[in-house]
Tab-separated table of C-alpha atoms in Angstrom:
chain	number	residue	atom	x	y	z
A	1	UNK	CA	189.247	-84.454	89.472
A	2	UNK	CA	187.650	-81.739	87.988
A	3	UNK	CA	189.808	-80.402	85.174
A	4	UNK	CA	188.468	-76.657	84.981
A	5	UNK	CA	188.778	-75.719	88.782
A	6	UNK	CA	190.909	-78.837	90.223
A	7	UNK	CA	188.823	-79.757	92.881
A	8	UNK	CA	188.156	-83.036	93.558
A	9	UNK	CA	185.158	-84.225	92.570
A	10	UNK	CA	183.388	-87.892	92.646
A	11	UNK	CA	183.433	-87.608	89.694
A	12	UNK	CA	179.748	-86.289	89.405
A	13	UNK	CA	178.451	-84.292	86.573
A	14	UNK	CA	179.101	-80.853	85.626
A	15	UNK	CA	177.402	-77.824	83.703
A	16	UNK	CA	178.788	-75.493	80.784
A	17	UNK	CA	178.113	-72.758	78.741
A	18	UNK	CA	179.128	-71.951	74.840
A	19	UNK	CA	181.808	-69.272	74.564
A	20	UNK	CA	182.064	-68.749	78.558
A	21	UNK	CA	185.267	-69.708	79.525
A	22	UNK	CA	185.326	-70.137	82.703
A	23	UNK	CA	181.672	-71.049	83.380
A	24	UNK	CA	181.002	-74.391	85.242
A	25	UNK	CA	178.542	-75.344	88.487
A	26	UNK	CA	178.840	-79.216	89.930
A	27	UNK	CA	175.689	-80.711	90.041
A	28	UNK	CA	174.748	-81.568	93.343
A	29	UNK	CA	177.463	-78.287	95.064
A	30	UNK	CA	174.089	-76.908	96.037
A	31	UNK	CA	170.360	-77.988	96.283
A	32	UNK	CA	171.344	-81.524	96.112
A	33	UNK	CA	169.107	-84.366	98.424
A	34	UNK	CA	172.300	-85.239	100.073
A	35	UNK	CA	171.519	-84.189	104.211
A	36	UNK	CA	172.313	-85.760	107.919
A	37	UNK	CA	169.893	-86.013	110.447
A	38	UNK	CA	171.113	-84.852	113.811
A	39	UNK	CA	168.608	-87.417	115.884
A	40	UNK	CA	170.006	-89.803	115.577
A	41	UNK	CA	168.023	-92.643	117.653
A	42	UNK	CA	170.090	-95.119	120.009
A	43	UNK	CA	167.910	-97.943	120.416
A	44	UNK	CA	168.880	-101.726	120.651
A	45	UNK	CA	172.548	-101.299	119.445
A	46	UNK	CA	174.502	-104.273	119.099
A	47	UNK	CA	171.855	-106.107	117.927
A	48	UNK	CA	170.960	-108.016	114.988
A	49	UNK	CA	167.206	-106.726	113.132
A	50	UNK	CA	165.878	-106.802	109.953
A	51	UNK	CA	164.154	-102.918	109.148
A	52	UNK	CA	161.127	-103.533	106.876
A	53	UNK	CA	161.972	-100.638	104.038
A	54	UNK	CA	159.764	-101.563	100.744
A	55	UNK	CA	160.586	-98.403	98.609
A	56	UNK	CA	161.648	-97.941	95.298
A	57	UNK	CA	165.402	-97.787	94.514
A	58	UNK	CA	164.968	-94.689	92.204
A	59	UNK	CA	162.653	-93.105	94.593
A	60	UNK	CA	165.106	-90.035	95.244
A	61	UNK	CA	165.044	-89.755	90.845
A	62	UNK	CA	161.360	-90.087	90.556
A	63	UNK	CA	160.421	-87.733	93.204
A	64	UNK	CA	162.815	-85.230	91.643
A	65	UNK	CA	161.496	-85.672	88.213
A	66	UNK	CA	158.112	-85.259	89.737
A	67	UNK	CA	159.243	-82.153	91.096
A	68	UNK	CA	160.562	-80.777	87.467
A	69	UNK	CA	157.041	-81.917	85.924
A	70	UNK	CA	155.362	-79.742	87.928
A	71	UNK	CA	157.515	-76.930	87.858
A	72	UNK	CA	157.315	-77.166	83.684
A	73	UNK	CA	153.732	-77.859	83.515
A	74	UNK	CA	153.218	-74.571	85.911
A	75	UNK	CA	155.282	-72.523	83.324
A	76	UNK	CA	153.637	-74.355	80.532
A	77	UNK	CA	156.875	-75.779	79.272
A	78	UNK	CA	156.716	-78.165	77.081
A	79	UNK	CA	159.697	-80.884	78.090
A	80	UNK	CA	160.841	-83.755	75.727
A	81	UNK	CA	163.498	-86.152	76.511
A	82	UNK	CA	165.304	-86.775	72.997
A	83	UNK	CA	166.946	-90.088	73.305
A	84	UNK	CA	168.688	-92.271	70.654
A	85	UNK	CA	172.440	-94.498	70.166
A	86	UNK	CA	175.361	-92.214	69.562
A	87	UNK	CA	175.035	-90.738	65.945
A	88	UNK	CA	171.463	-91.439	65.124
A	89	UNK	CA	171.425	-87.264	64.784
A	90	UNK	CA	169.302	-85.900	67.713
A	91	UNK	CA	171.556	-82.790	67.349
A	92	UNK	CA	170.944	-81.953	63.494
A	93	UNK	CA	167.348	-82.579	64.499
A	94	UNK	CA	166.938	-79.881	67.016
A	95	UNK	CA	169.221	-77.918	64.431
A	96	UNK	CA	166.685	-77.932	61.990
A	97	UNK	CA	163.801	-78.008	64.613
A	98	UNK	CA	164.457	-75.080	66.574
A	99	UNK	CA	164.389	-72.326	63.380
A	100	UNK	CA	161.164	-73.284	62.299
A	101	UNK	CA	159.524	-73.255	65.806
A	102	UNK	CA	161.255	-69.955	66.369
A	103	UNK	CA	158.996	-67.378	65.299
A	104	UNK	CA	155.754	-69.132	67.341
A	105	UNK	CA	157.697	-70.478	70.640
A	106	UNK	CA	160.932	-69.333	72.629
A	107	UNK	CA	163.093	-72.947	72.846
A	108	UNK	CA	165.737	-73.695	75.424
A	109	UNK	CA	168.138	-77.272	75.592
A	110	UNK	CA	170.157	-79.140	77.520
A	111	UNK	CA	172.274	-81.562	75.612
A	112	UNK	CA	173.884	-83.777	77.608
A	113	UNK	CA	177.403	-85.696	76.946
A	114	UNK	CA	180.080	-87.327	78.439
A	115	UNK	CA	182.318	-84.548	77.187
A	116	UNK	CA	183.075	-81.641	74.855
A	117	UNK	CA	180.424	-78.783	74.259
A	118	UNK	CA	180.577	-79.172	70.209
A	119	UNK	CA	176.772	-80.527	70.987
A	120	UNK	CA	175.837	-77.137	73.047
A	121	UNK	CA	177.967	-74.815	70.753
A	122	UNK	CA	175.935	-76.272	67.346
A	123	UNK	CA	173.234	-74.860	69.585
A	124	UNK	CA	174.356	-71.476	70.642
A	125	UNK	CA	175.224	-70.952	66.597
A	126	UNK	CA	171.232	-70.565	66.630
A	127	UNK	CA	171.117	-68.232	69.629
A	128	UNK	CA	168.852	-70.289	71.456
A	129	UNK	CA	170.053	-70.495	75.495
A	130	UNK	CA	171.753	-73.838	75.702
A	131	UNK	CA	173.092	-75.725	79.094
A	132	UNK	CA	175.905	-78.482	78.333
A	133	UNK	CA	175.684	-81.234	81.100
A	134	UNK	CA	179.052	-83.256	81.016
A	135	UNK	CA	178.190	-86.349	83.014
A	136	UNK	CA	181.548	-87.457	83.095
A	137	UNK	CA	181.148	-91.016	83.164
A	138	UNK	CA	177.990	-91.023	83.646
A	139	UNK	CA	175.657	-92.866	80.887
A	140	UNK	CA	172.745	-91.202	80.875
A	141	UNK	CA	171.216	-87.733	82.681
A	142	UNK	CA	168.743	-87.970	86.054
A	143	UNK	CA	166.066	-85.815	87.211
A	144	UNK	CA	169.053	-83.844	89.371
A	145	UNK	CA	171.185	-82.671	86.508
A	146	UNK	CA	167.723	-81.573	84.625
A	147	UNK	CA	166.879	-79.843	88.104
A	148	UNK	CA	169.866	-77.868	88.093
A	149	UNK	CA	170.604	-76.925	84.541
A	150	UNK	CA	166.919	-75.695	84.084
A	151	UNK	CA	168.264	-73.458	87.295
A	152	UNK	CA	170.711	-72.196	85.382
A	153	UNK	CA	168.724	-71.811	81.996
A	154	UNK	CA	165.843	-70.491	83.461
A	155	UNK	CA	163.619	-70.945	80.134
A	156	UNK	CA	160.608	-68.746	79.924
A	157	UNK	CA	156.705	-69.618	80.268
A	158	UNK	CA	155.362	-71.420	77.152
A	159	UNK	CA	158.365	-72.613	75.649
A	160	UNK	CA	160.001	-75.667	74.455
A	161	UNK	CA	162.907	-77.387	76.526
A	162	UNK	CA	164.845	-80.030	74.224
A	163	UNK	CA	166.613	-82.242	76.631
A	164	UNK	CA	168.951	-84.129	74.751
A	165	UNK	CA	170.154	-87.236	76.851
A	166	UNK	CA	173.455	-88.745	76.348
A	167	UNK	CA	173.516	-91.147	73.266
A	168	UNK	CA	172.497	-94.348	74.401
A	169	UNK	CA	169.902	-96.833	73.846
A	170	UNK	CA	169.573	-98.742	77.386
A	171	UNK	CA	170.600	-96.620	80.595
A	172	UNK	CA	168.596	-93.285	79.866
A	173	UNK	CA	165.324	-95.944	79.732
A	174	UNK	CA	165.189	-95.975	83.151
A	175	UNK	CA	165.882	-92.271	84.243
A	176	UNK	CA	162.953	-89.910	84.066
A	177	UNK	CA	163.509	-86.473	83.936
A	178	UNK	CA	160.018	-85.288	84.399
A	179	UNK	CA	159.730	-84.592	80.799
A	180	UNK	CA	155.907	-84.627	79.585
A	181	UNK	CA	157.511	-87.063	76.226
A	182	UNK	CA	160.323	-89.066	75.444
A	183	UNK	CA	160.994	-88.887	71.750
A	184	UNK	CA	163.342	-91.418	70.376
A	185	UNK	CA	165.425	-90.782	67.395
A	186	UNK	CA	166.881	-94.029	65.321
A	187	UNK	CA	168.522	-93.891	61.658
A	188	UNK	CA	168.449	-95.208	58.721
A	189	UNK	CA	171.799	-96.380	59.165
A	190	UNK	CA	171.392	-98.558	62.105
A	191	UNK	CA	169.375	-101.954	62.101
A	192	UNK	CA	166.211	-102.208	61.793
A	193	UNK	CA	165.972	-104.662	64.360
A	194	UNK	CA	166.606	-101.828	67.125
A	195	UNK	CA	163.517	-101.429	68.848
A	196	UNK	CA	163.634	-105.045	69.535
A	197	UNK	CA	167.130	-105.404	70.481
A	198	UNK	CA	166.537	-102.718	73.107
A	199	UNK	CA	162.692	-103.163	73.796
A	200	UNK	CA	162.925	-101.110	76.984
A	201	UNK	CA	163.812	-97.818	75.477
A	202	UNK	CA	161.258	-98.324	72.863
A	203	UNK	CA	158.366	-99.718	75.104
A	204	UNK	CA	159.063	-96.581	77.365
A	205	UNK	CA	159.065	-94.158	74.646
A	206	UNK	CA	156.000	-91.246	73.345
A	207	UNK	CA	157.328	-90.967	69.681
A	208	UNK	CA	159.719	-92.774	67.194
A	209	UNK	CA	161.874	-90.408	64.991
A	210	UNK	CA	163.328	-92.248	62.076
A	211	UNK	CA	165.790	-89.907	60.604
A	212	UNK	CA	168.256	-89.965	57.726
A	213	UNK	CA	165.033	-91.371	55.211
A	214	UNK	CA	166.936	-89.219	52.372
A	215	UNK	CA	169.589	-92.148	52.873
A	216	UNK	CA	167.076	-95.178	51.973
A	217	UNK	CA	167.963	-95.527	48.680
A	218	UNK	CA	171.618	-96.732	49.726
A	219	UNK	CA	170.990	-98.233	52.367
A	220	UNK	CA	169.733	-101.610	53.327
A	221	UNK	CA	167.067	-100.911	55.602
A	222	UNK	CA	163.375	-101.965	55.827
A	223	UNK	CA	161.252	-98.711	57.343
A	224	UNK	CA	158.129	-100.582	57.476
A	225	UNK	CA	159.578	-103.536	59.381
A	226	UNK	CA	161.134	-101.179	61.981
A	227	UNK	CA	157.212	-99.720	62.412
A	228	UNK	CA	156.787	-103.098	63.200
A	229	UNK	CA	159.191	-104.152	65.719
A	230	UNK	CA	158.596	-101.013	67.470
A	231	UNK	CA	154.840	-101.094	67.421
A	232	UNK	CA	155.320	-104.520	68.429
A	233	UNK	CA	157.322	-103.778	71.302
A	234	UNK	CA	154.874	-100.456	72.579
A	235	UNK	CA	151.328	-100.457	70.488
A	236	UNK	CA	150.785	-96.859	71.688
A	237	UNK	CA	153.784	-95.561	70.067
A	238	UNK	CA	154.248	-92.799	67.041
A	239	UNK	CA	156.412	-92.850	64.530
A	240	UNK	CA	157.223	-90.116	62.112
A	241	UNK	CA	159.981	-90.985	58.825
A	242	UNK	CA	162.413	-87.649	58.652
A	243	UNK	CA	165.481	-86.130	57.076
A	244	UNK	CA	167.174	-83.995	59.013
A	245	UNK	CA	169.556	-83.165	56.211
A	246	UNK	CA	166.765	-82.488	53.195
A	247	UNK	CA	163.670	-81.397	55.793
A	248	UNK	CA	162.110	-84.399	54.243
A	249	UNK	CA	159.054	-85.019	57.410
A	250	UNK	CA	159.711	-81.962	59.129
A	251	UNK	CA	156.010	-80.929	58.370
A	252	UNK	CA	154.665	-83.368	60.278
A	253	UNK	CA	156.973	-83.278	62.820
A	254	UNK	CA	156.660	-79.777	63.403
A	255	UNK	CA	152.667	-79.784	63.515
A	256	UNK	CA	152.966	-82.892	66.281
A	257	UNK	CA	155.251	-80.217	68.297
A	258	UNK	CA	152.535	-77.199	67.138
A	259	UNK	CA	150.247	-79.598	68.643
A	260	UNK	CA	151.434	-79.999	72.139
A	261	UNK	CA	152.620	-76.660	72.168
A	262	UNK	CA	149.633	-74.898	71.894
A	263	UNK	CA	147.873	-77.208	74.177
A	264	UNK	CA	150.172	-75.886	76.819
B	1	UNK	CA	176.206	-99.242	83.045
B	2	UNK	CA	173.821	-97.788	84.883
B	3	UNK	CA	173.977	-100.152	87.515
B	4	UNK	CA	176.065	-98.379	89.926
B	5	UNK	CA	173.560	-95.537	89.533
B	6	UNK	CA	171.642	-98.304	90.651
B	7	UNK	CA	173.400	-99.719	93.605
B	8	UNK	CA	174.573	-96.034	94.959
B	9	UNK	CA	170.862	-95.312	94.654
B	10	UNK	CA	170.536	-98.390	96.601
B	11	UNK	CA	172.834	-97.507	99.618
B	12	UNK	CA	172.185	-93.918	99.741
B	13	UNK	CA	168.183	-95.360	100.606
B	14	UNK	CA	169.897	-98.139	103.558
B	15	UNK	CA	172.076	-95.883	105.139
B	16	UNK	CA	170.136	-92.524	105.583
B	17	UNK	CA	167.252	-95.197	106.999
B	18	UNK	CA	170.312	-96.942	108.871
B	19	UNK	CA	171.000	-93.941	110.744
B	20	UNK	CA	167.373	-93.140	111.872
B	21	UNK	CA	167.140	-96.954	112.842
B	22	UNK	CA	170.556	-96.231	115.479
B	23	UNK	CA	172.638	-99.034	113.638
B	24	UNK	CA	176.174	-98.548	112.506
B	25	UNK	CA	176.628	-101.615	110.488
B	26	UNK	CA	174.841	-103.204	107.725
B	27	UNK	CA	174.988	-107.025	107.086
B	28	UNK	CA	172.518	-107.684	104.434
B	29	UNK	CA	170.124	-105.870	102.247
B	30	UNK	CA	167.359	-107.663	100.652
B	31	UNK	CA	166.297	-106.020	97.088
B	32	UNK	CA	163.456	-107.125	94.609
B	33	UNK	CA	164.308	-106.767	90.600
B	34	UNK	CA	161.545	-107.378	87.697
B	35	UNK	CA	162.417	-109.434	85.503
B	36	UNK	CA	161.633	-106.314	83.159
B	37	UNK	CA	162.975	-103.771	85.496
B	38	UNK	CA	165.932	-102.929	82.798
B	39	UNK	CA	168.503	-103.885	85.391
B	40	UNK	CA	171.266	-106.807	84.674
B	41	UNK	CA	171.822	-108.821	88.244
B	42	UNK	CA	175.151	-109.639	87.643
B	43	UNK	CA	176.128	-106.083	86.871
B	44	UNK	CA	174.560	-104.825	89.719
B	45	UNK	CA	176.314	-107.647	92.211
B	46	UNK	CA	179.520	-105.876	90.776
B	47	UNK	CA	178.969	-102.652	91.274
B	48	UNK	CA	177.392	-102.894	94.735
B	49	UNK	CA	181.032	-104.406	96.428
B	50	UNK	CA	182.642	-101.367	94.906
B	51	UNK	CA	179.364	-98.825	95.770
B	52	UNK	CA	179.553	-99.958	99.308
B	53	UNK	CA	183.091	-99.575	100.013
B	54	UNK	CA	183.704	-96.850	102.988
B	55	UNK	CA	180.224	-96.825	103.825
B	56	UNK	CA	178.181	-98.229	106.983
B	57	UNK	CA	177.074	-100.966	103.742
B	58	UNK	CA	180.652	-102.389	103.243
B	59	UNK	CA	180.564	-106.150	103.174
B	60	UNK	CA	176.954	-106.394	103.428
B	61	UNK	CA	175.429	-109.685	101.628
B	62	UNK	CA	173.104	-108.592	98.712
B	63	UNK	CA	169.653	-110.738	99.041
B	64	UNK	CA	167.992	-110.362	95.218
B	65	UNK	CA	164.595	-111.588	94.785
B	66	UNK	CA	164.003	-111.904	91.107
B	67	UNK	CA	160.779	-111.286	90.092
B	68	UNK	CA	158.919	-112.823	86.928
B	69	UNK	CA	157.255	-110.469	84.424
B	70	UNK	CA	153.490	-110.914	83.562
B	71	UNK	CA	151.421	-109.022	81.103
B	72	UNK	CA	148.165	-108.943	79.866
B	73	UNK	CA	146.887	-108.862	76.445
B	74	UNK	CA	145.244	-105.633	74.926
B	75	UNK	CA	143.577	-107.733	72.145
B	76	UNK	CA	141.739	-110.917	73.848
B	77	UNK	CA	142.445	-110.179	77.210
B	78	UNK	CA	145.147	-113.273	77.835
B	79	UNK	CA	147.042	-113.214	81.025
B	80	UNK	CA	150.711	-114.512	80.250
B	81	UNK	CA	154.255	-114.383	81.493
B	82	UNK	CA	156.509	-112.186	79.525
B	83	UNK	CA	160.795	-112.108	79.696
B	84	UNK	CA	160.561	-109.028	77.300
B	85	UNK	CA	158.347	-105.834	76.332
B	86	UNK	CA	158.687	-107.965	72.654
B	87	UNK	CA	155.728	-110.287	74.057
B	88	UNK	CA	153.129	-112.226	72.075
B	89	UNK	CA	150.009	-113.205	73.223
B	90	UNK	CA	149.842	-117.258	73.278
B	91	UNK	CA	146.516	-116.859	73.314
B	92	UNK	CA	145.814	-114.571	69.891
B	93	UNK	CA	149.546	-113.940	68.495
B	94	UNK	CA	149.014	-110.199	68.548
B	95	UNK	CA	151.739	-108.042	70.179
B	96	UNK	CA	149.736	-105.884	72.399
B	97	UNK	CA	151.036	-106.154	76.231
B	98	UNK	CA	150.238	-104.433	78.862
B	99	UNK	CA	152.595	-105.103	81.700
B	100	UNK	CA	151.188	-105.835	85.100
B	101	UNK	CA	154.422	-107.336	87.193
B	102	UNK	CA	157.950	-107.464	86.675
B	103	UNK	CA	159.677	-104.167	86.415
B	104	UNK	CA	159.702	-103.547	90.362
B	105	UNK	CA	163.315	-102.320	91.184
B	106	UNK	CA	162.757	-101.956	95.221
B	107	UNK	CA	164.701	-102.353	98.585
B	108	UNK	CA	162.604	-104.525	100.542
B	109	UNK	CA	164.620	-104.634	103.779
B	110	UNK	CA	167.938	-104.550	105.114
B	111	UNK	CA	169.632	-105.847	108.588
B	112	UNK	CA	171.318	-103.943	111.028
B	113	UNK	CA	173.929	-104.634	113.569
């Protein structure tokens, strides 16, 4: 049951806005791909046949998130899916992101959680337009929630939308959003062994961020064999080392953002 | 768990096409999962009884064709079967796969009554 308005819900996930009260839209109330057909056909009822299908389960997601591509790349919106394990600090990355990138490029987000808004309220202390998605129990966002909180955050031609996806390092792998990267954010503190012990979020990923670098010194954790794993696991990928506390990378994070950006 | 995402995703497909084929009840629905498709089997089997309760679906025998993965190398050129994306060539040793097979995650058919 929805515990703002009462109704009862399935459950599904729901949208909310820093510092308005009372502000919160269902995903899928409206301009969901939930319809009936009305013709229906009656043939051969009562009898046993096998109906030859041979389309993708996530078909209804990717078409979706096909949809939001094109509606971003239209607007030249630049779209990054920032995924990572609870903690790894995709939130004090955008924190320290989104001033620098301020005076070039307006920047919207969408942080998405199981609860709370403290994500979406560190992000309205910077007075950039931020959407909260609570997905409930949901473990990861899909190309419908995107669809509808970009409805409600309507963020402007050539701009940066941060999508921060629910902190987890398996079920948001399989999800697109119709983001143009996915940018994954791992720590210092975590084990290096990551990008092998969940291969599919790294093989699917654009860009590594290793944050929390300012941390090395205490911490047992080899950088360079983490490059490795994860360059084992998707040759393609980037990798940039940061500190999201000291700024420590931030140059070169901020010039491959520059980068994209102006080749909106 | 991401699986019932999975299986709803997987019913919502059956029954619209259920309806447009005029049956009422569905007895089995045959599905194809990659080996690399990022989707555990016995997690899904779970979460499809409860997914398909109250719906046309309910009771319907899941059919899963597993699927192995194969991947070619981006060094040598070595065609190989890969379990994981963390593949290395037998050929050359290097780890520089490109997946061909394996992470199909489809509804092939289902049966109607």
């Amino acid at each position: 049951m929805c515990d703002t308005c009462g109704c009862s819900g399935d459950g599904g996930a729901v949208l909310r806005k820093p510092g308005v009260k009372d502000y919160h839209v269902h995903v899928g109330d409206d301009g969901g791909h939930h319809h009936h057909h009305d013709h229906d056909h009656h043939h051969h009822h009562g009898e046993v046949r096998k109906v030859q299908v041979e389309q993708d389960v996530l078909l209804q997601n990717n078409l979706l998130a096909e949809r939001n591509r094109g509606w971003f790349e239209a607007r030249r919106i630049l779209a990054l899916n920032f995924l990572s394990s609870p903690g790894s600090g995709k939130t004090s990355i955008l924190e320290k992101t989104i001033p620098m990138l301020l005076e070039r490029y307006p920047v919207t987000v969408i942080e998405g959680d199981q609860q709370t808004t403290n994500d979406a309220d560190r992000i309205d202390a910077l007075g950039v337009p931020v959407i909260q998605v609570n997905t409930g129990t949901g473990c990861h966002l899909d190309a419908q929630m995107v669809q509808r909180a970009v409805r409600e955050l309507d963020p402007p031609e050539r701009s940066l939308l941060c999508i921060e996806n629910v902190g987890n390092l398996v079920c948001p792998a399989l999800f697109d959003l119709g983001e143009a990267a996915k940018v994954v954010v791992i720590s210092v503190t975590e084990g290096e062994d990551k990008p092998i012990k969940y291969p599919s979020m790294f093989h699917h990923a654009d860009i590594v961020l290793l944050n929390k670098t300012d941390l090395l010194p205490y911490v047992d954790f080899d950088a360079a064999k983490c490059r490795e794993y994860a360059l084992q696991v998707n040759h393609h990928l980037e990798w940039i080392e940061v500190s999201a506390k000291t700024g420590e990378g931030f140059d070169q994070w901020i010039a491959w953002l520059t980068l994209k950006l102006a080749a909106l | 768990m991401h699986e019932m995402s999975i299986a709803l995703s997987v019913i919502e497909a059956v029954t619209e096409r259920a309806r447009q084929e005029g049956g009422s009840r569905i007895t089995a629905i045959d599905l194809v999962v990659g080996r690399l498709a990022g989707v555990q089997i016995e997690s899904l089997r779970f979460c499809f009884d409860a997914a398909t309760r109250d719906t046309p679906a309910e009771g319907a025998e899941l059919v899963i064709e597993e699927r192995e993965g194969r991947g070619r190398c981006e060094s040598c050129g070595e065609r190989f079967p890969v379990s994981s994306f963390y593949a290395k060539c037998p050929s050359c040793a290097q780890f520089r796969v490109k997946i061909e097979s394996g992470e199909e995650l489809s509804v092939r058919s289902f049966t109607i009554d």
